[in-house]
Amino acid sequence: GESVGLHLPTLSVQEGDNSIINCAYSNSASDYFIWYKQESGKGPQFIIDIRSNMDKRQGQRVTVLLNKTVKHLSLQIAATQPGDSAVYFCAENRRSYIPTFGRGTSLIVHP
Amino acid sequence: SQTIHQWPATLVQPVGSPLSLECTVEGTSNPNLYWYRQAAGRGLQLLFYSVGIGQISSEVPQNLSASRPQDRQFILSSKKLLLSDSGFYLCAWSPSGGTEQFFGPGTRLTVL
């Protein structure tokens, strides 16, 4: 699948700037979406989730936006810090317990 | 609280040798269990998942196999490794009926 075979796109930002990471999904029947953060050499970790009956959800320094019309999901990170450097994956749930992961985006934060 | 363990953390194996990676989960019962592979700089590829003891579903046909001998134990195996089996192997669990996955620390496998 696409998320497996292609090199990851990269987003470079300056420390203190806001970051926006985007993800497109394909199945309008997906009802649950998750963002994961994967630091180098580690397993992915949950950041934030959103259900399809919501447009926006906020966490600590992170906001997820869901646009069901265009099947688009975004993760906004406020005041990006060097510790935010990682690969970020979106995942959609098409089946009840099998998520489909997006291709991932590598975020590089420059001090 | 729940924890997930994987071992070994790193492994270097010759082509044609067997493989056994183990994953165990603590603090929960009847979890869904998953094996993923991640090539360098790539996304996550689901290899196997299990919703119960002895039940294994394969997503990608290949020379790997999985087994679940106990409720919270998931094993990834191969009889003969190929060079293309190199990668970062991740085990994950989710609550039965749940959707969020919790990942282990991963095993870095290099096949030479």
mmCIF file of C-alpha atoms in Angstrom:
data_model
loop_
_atom_site.group_PDB
_atom_site.id
_atom_site.type_symbol
_atom_site.label_atom_id
_atom_site.label_comp_id
_atom_site.label_asym_id
_atom_site.label_seq_id
_atom_site.Cartn_x
_atom_site.Cartn_y
_atom_site.Cartn_z
ATOM 1 C CA GLY A 1 0.000 0.000 0.000
ATOM 2 C CA GLU A 2 0.931 3.614 -0.366
ATOM 3 C CA SER A 3 1.761 4.127 3.291
ATOM 4 C CA VAL A 4 4.324 1.367 3.112
ATOM 5 C CA GLY A 5 6.146 1.918 -0.163
ATOM 6 C CA LEU A 6 6.838 5.650 -0.404
ATOM 7 C CA HIS A 7 9.395 7.804 1.364
ATOM 8 C CA LEU A 8 7.882 10.017 3.998
ATOM 9 C CA PRO A 9 7.151 13.658 3.188
ATOM 10 C CA THR A 10 8.996 16.114 5.400
ATOM 11 C CA LEU A 11 7.898 19.309 7.117
ATOM 12 C CA SER A 12 10.619 21.607 8.464
ATOM 13 C CA VAL A 13 9.740 24.376 10.912
ATOM 14 C CA GLN A 14 11.496 26.772 13.242
ATOM 15 C CA GLU A 15 11.196 26.333 16.970
ATOM 16 C CA GLY A 16 8.263 28.367 18.253
ATOM 17 C CA ASP A 17 6.339 28.285 14.981
ATOM 18 C CA ASN A 18 3.052 26.475 14.577
ATOM 19 C CA SER A 19 3.097 23.219 12.588
ATOM 20 C CA ILE A 20 0.298 21.810 10.476
ATOM 21 C CA ILE A 21 0.473 18.208 9.348
ATOM 22 C CA ASN A 22 -2.098 17.022 6.854
ATOM 23 C CA CYS A 23 -3.640 13.675 6.060
ATOM 24 C CA ALA A 24 -6.144 12.601 3.434
ATOM 25 C CA TYR A 25 -8.336 9.580 3.952
ATOM 26 C CA SER A 26 -10.348 7.664 1.405
ATOM 27 C CA ASN A 27 -13.241 5.935 3.137
ATOM 28 C CA SER A 28 -16.216 8.112 3.984
ATOM 29 C CA ALA A 29 -17.426 5.306 6.275
ATOM 30 C CA SER A 30 -14.484 5.747 8.631
ATOM 31 C CA ASP A 31 -15.804 6.946 11.964
ATOM 32 C CA TYR A 32 -12.730 7.302 14.119
ATOM 33 C CA PHE A 33 -9.357 8.923 13.486
ATOM 34 C CA ILE A 34 -6.160 8.952 15.499
ATOM 35 C CA TRP A 35 -2.857 10.786 15.288
ATOM 36 C CA TYR A 36 0.274 8.981 16.420
ATOM 37 C CA LYS A 37 3.779 10.312 17.045
ATOM 38 C CA GLN A 38 6.784 8.077 16.406
ATOM 39 C CA GLU A 39 10.189 9.143 17.649
ATOM 40 C CA SER A 40 13.270 7.628 16.086
ATOM 41 C CA GLY A 41 13.762 3.994 17.076
ATOM 42 C CA LYS A 42 10.558 3.811 19.104
ATOM 43 C CA GLY A 43 7.017 2.616 18.611
ATOM 44 C CA PRO A 44 4.219 5.071 17.727
ATOM 45 C CA GLN A 45 2.446 6.791 20.596
ATOM 46 C CA PHE A 46 -1.108 8.098 20.714
ATOM 47 C CA ILE A 47 -1.435 11.881 20.513
ATOM 48 C CA ILE A 48 -5.081 12.697 19.982
ATOM 49 C CA ASP A 49 -8.201 11.221 18.423
ATOM 50 C CA ILE A 50 -11.433 12.469 16.932
ATOM 51 C CA ARG A 51 -14.734 10.862 16.024
ATOM 52 C CA SER A 52 -16.531 11.576 12.786
ATOM 53 C CA ASN A 53 -19.334 13.462 14.559
ATOM 54 C CA MET A 54 -16.817 16.161 15.518
ATOM 55 C CA ASP A 55 -14.988 18.805 13.455
ATOM 56 C CA LYS A 56 -12.360 19.812 15.958
ATOM 57 C CA ARG A 57 -10.739 18.547 19.089
ATOM 58 C CA GLN A 58 -8.074 20.190 21.206
ATOM 59 C CA GLY A 59 -5.427 18.782 23.459
ATOM 60 C CA GLN A 60 -2.366 20.199 25.077
ATOM 61 C CA ARG A 61 -0.682 22.270 22.310
ATOM 62 C CA VAL A 62 -2.322 20.052 19.675
ATOM 63 C CA THR A 63 -5.530 20.437 17.709
ATOM 64 C CA VAL A 64 -7.038 17.994 15.255
ATOM 65 C CA LEU A 65 -9.377 19.215 12.555
ATOM 66 C CA LEU A 66 -11.639 16.931 10.544
ATOM 67 C CA ASN A 67 -13.192 17.967 7.238
ATOM 68 C CA LYS A 68 -15.482 15.154 6.177
ATOM 69 C CA THR A 69 -16.536 16.926 2.998
ATOM 70 C CA VAL A 70 -13.083 16.610 1.474
ATOM 71 C CA LYS A 71 -11.955 13.671 3.641
ATOM 72 C CA HIS A 72 -9.127 15.634 5.198
ATOM 73 C CA LEU A 73 -7.579 15.476 8.627
ATOM 74 C CA SER A 74 -4.990 17.830 10.065
ATOM 75 C CA LEU A 75 -2.874 18.021 13.181
ATOM 76 C CA GLN A 76 -1.845 21.439 14.403
ATOM 77 C CA ILE A 77 0.982 21.778 16.898
ATOM 78 C CA ALA A 78 1.300 25.133 18.595
ATOM 79 C CA ALA A 79 4.675 26.614 19.520
ATOM 80 C CA THR A 80 6.587 23.680 18.071
ATOM 81 C CA GLN A 81 9.514 22.481 20.165
ATOM 82 C CA PRO A 82 12.587 20.394 19.266
ATOM 83 C CA GLY A 83 11.031 17.499 21.187
ATOM 84 C CA ASP A 84 8.205 17.489 18.672
ATOM 85 C CA SER A 85 10.582 16.258 15.976
ATOM 86 C CA ALA A 86 9.238 12.856 14.964
ATOM 87 C CA VAL A 87 7.190 11.068 12.338
ATOM 88 C CA TYR A 88 3.464 11.670 12.621
ATOM 89 C CA PHE A 89 0.906 9.152 11.374
ATOM 90 C CA CYS A 90 -2.795 9.524 10.964
ATOM 91 C CA ALA A 91 -4.962 6.422 11.182
ATOM 92 C CA GLU A 92 -8.559 5.849 10.222
ATOM 93 C CA ASN A 93 -10.782 3.027 11.361
ATOM 94 C CA ARG A 94 -12.560 1.386 8.476
ATOM 95 C CA ARG A 95 -13.150 -1.851 10.332
ATOM 96 C CA SER A 96 -13.894 -1.987 14.009
ATOM 97 C CA TYR A 97 -10.419 -3.025 15.167
ATOM 98 C CA ILE A 98 -8.130 -2.698 12.157
ATOM 99 C CA PRO A 99 -6.888 0.847 11.640
ATOM 100 C CA THR A 100 -5.507 2.006 8.315
ATOM 101 C CA PHE A 101 -2.401 4.133 8.709
ATOM 102 C CA GLY A 102 -1.506 7.045 6.494
ATOM 103 C CA ARG A 103 1.944 7.396 4.951
ATOM 104 C CA GLY A 104 3.364 9.503 7.771
ATOM 105 C CA THR A 105 5.026 12.904 7.799
ATOM 106 C CA SER A 106 8.464 13.598 9.194
ATOM 107 C CA LEU A 107 8.488 16.805 11.263
ATOM 108 C CA ILE A 108 11.877 18.456 11.731
ATOM 109 C CA VAL A 109 12.102 21.318 14.204
ATOM 110 C CA HIS A 110 15.087 23.640 13.860
ATOM 111 C CA PRO A 111 16.255 25.467 16.998
ATOM 112 C CA SER B 1 -1.759 -0.053 34.118
ATOM 113 C CA GLN B 2 -1.138 -1.892 30.900
ATOM 114 C CA THR B 3 2.312 -2.480 29.467
ATOM 115 C CA ILE B 4 3.584 -4.157 26.342
ATOM 116 C CA HIS B 5 6.963 -5.819 26.001
ATOM 117 C CA GLN B 6 8.913 -6.884 22.959
ATOM 118 C CA TRP B 7 12.197 -8.718 22.696
ATOM 119 C CA PRO B 8 14.825 -8.721 21.574
ATOM 120 C CA ALA B 9 15.319 -5.006 20.923
ATOM 121 C CA THR B 10 17.780 -5.660 18.125
ATOM 122 C CA LEU B 11 18.626 -8.772 16.164
ATOM 123 C CA VAL B 12 21.109 -9.581 13.408
ATOM 124 C CA GLN B 13 20.459 -12.843 11.608
ATOM 125 C CA PRO B 14 21.931 -14.545 8.531
ATOM 126 C CA VAL B 15 19.802 -15.271 5.495
ATOM 127 C CA GLY B 16 18.089 -18.636 5.818
ATOM 128 C CA SER B 17 18.098 -18.692 9.605
ATOM 129 C CA PRO B 18 14.896 -18.991 11.674
ATOM 130 C CA LEU B 19 13.243 -16.141 13.532
ATOM 131 C CA SER B 20 11.209 -15.834 16.690
ATOM 132 C CA LEU B 21 10.088 -12.462 18.046
ATOM 133 C CA GLU B 22 7.997 -12.336 21.169
ATOM 134 C CA CYS B 23 5.470 -9.833 22.428
ATOM 135 C CA THR B 24 3.636 -9.904 25.741
ATOM 136 C CA VAL B 25 1.015 -7.615 27.212
ATOM 137 C CA GLU B 26 0.356 -7.067 30.899
ATOM 138 C CA GLY B 27 -2.556 -5.549 32.737
ATOM 139 C CA THR B 28 -5.366 -6.404 30.355
ATOM 140 C CA SER B 29 -7.383 -9.426 29.255
ATOM 141 C CA ASN B 30 -8.439 -10.615 25.820
ATOM 142 C CA PRO B 31 -6.642 -7.854 23.905
ATOM 143 C CA ASN B 32 -6.508 -7.627 20.140
ATOM 144 C CA LEU B 33 -2.880 -8.141 19.114
ATOM 145 C CA TYR B 34 -1.046 -6.941 16.019
ATOM 146 C CA TRP B 35 2.304 -7.337 14.272
ATOM 147 C CA TYR B 36 3.523 -4.532 11.992
ATOM 148 C CA ARG B 37 6.675 -4.119 9.936
ATOM 149 C CA GLN B 38 8.201 -0.753 9.146
ATOM 150 C CA ALA B 39 10.976 -0.385 6.591
ATOM 151 C CA ALA B 40 13.416 2.491 7.118
ATOM 152 C CA GLY B 41 11.716 5.809 6.368
ATOM 153 C CA ARG B 42 8.456 4.107 5.514
ATOM 154 C CA GLY B 43 4.989 3.683 6.931
ATOM 155 C CA LEU B 44 3.474 0.825 8.901
ATOM 156 C CA GLN B 45 2.586 -2.438 7.198
ATOM 157 C CA LEU B 46 0.142 -4.676 9.074
ATOM 158 C CA LEU B 47 1.356 -8.282 8.964
ATOM 159 C CA PHE B 48 -0.922 -10.198 11.337
ATOM 160 C CA TYR B 49 -3.632 -9.582 13.864
ATOM 161 C CA SER B 50 -5.402 -11.734 16.425
ATOM 162 C CA VAL B 51 -8.639 -11.279 18.331
ATOM 163 C CA GLY B 52 -8.218 -14.352 20.544
ATOM 164 C CA ILE B 53 -6.051 -17.322 21.530
ATOM 165 C CA GLY B 54 -5.163 -19.427 18.535
ATOM 166 C CA GLN B 55 -6.847 -17.053 16.098
ATOM 167 C CA ILE B 56 -4.523 -15.430 13.533
ATOM 168 C CA SER B 57 -5.406 -13.340 10.489
ATOM 169 C CA SER B 58 -2.748 -12.667 7.884
ATOM 170 C CA GLU B 59 -2.795 -9.414 5.941
ATOM 171 C CA VAL B 60 0.212 -9.971 3.703
ATOM 172 C CA PRO B 61 1.268 -13.339 2.242
ATOM 173 C CA GLN B 62 4.969 -13.951 2.933
ATOM 174 C CA ASN B 63 7.403 -16.289 4.648
ATOM 175 C CA LEU B 64 6.431 -15.071 8.114
ATOM 176 C CA SER B 65 3.892 -16.629 10.463
ATOM 177 C CA ALA B 66 2.352 -15.669 13.777
ATOM 178 C CA SER B 67 0.991 -17.562 16.735
ATOM 179 C CA ARG B 68 -0.895 -16.701 19.902
ATOM 180 C CA PRO B 69 -0.341 -19.532 22.366
ATOM 181 C CA GLN B 70 -1.632 -17.521 25.328
ATOM 182 C CA ASP B 71 -4.089 -14.667 25.750
ATOM 183 C CA ARG B 72 -1.399 -12.015 26.136
ATOM 184 C CA GLN B 73 1.430 -13.523 24.106
ATOM 185 C CA PHE B 74 1.992 -12.969 20.392
ATOM 186 C CA ILE B 75 4.894 -14.537 18.500
ATOM 187 C CA LEU B 76 6.219 -13.721 15.040
ATOM 188 C CA SER B 77 8.219 -16.482 13.363
ATOM 189 C CA SER B 78 9.982 -17.476 10.211
ATOM 190 C CA LYS B 79 11.595 -20.755 9.197
ATOM 191 C CA LYS B 80 14.028 -19.121 6.755
ATOM 192 C CA LEU B 81 14.726 -15.397 6.749
ATOM 193 C CA LEU B 82 15.145 -13.412 3.548
ATOM 194 C CA LEU B 83 17.118 -10.196 3.081
ATOM 195 C CA SER B 84 13.814 -8.417 2.487
ATOM 196 C CA ASP B 85 12.669 -9.356 6.007
ATOM 197 C CA SER B 86 14.944 -6.687 7.473
ATOM 198 C CA GLY B 87 13.025 -3.927 9.182
ATOM 199 C CA PHE B 88 11.546 -2.585 12.375
ATOM 200 C CA TYR B 89 8.929 -4.948 13.803
ATOM 201 C CA LEU B 90 6.276 -3.512 16.041
ATOM 202 C CA CYS B 91 3.800 -5.335 18.212
ATOM 203 C CA ALA B 92 0.643 -3.515 19.304
ATOM 204 C CA TRP B 93 -2.469 -4.218 21.315
ATOM 205 C CA SER B 94 -5.909 -2.692 21.546
ATOM 206 C CA PRO B 95 -8.741 -3.389 23.982
ATOM 207 C CA SER B 96 -11.270 -5.917 22.772
ATOM 208 C CA GLY B 97 -13.857 -3.846 20.918
ATOM 209 C CA GLY B 98 -11.616 -0.789 21.139
ATOM 210 C CA THR B 99 -9.887 1.182 18.427
ATOM 211 C CA GLU B 100 -6.841 2.915 19.910
ATOM 212 C CA GLN B 101 -3.655 0.884 19.579
ATOM 213 C CA PHE B 102 -0.753 0.807 22.003
ATOM 214 C CA PHE B 103 2.607 -0.042 20.525
ATOM 215 C CA GLY B 104 5.596 -1.857 21.947
ATOM 216 C CA PRO B 105 9.173 -0.562 21.699
ATOM 217 C CA GLY B 106 9.895 -2.554 18.541
ATOM 218 C CA THR B 107 12.567 -4.987 17.362
ATOM 219 C CA ARG B 108 15.157 -3.881 14.817
ATOM 220 C CA LEU B 109 15.884 -6.903 12.601
ATOM 221 C CA THR B 110 18.809 -6.946 10.190
ATOM 222 C CA VAL B 111 19.143 -9.913 7.867
ATOM 223 C CA LEU B 112 22.620 -10.252 6.329
#
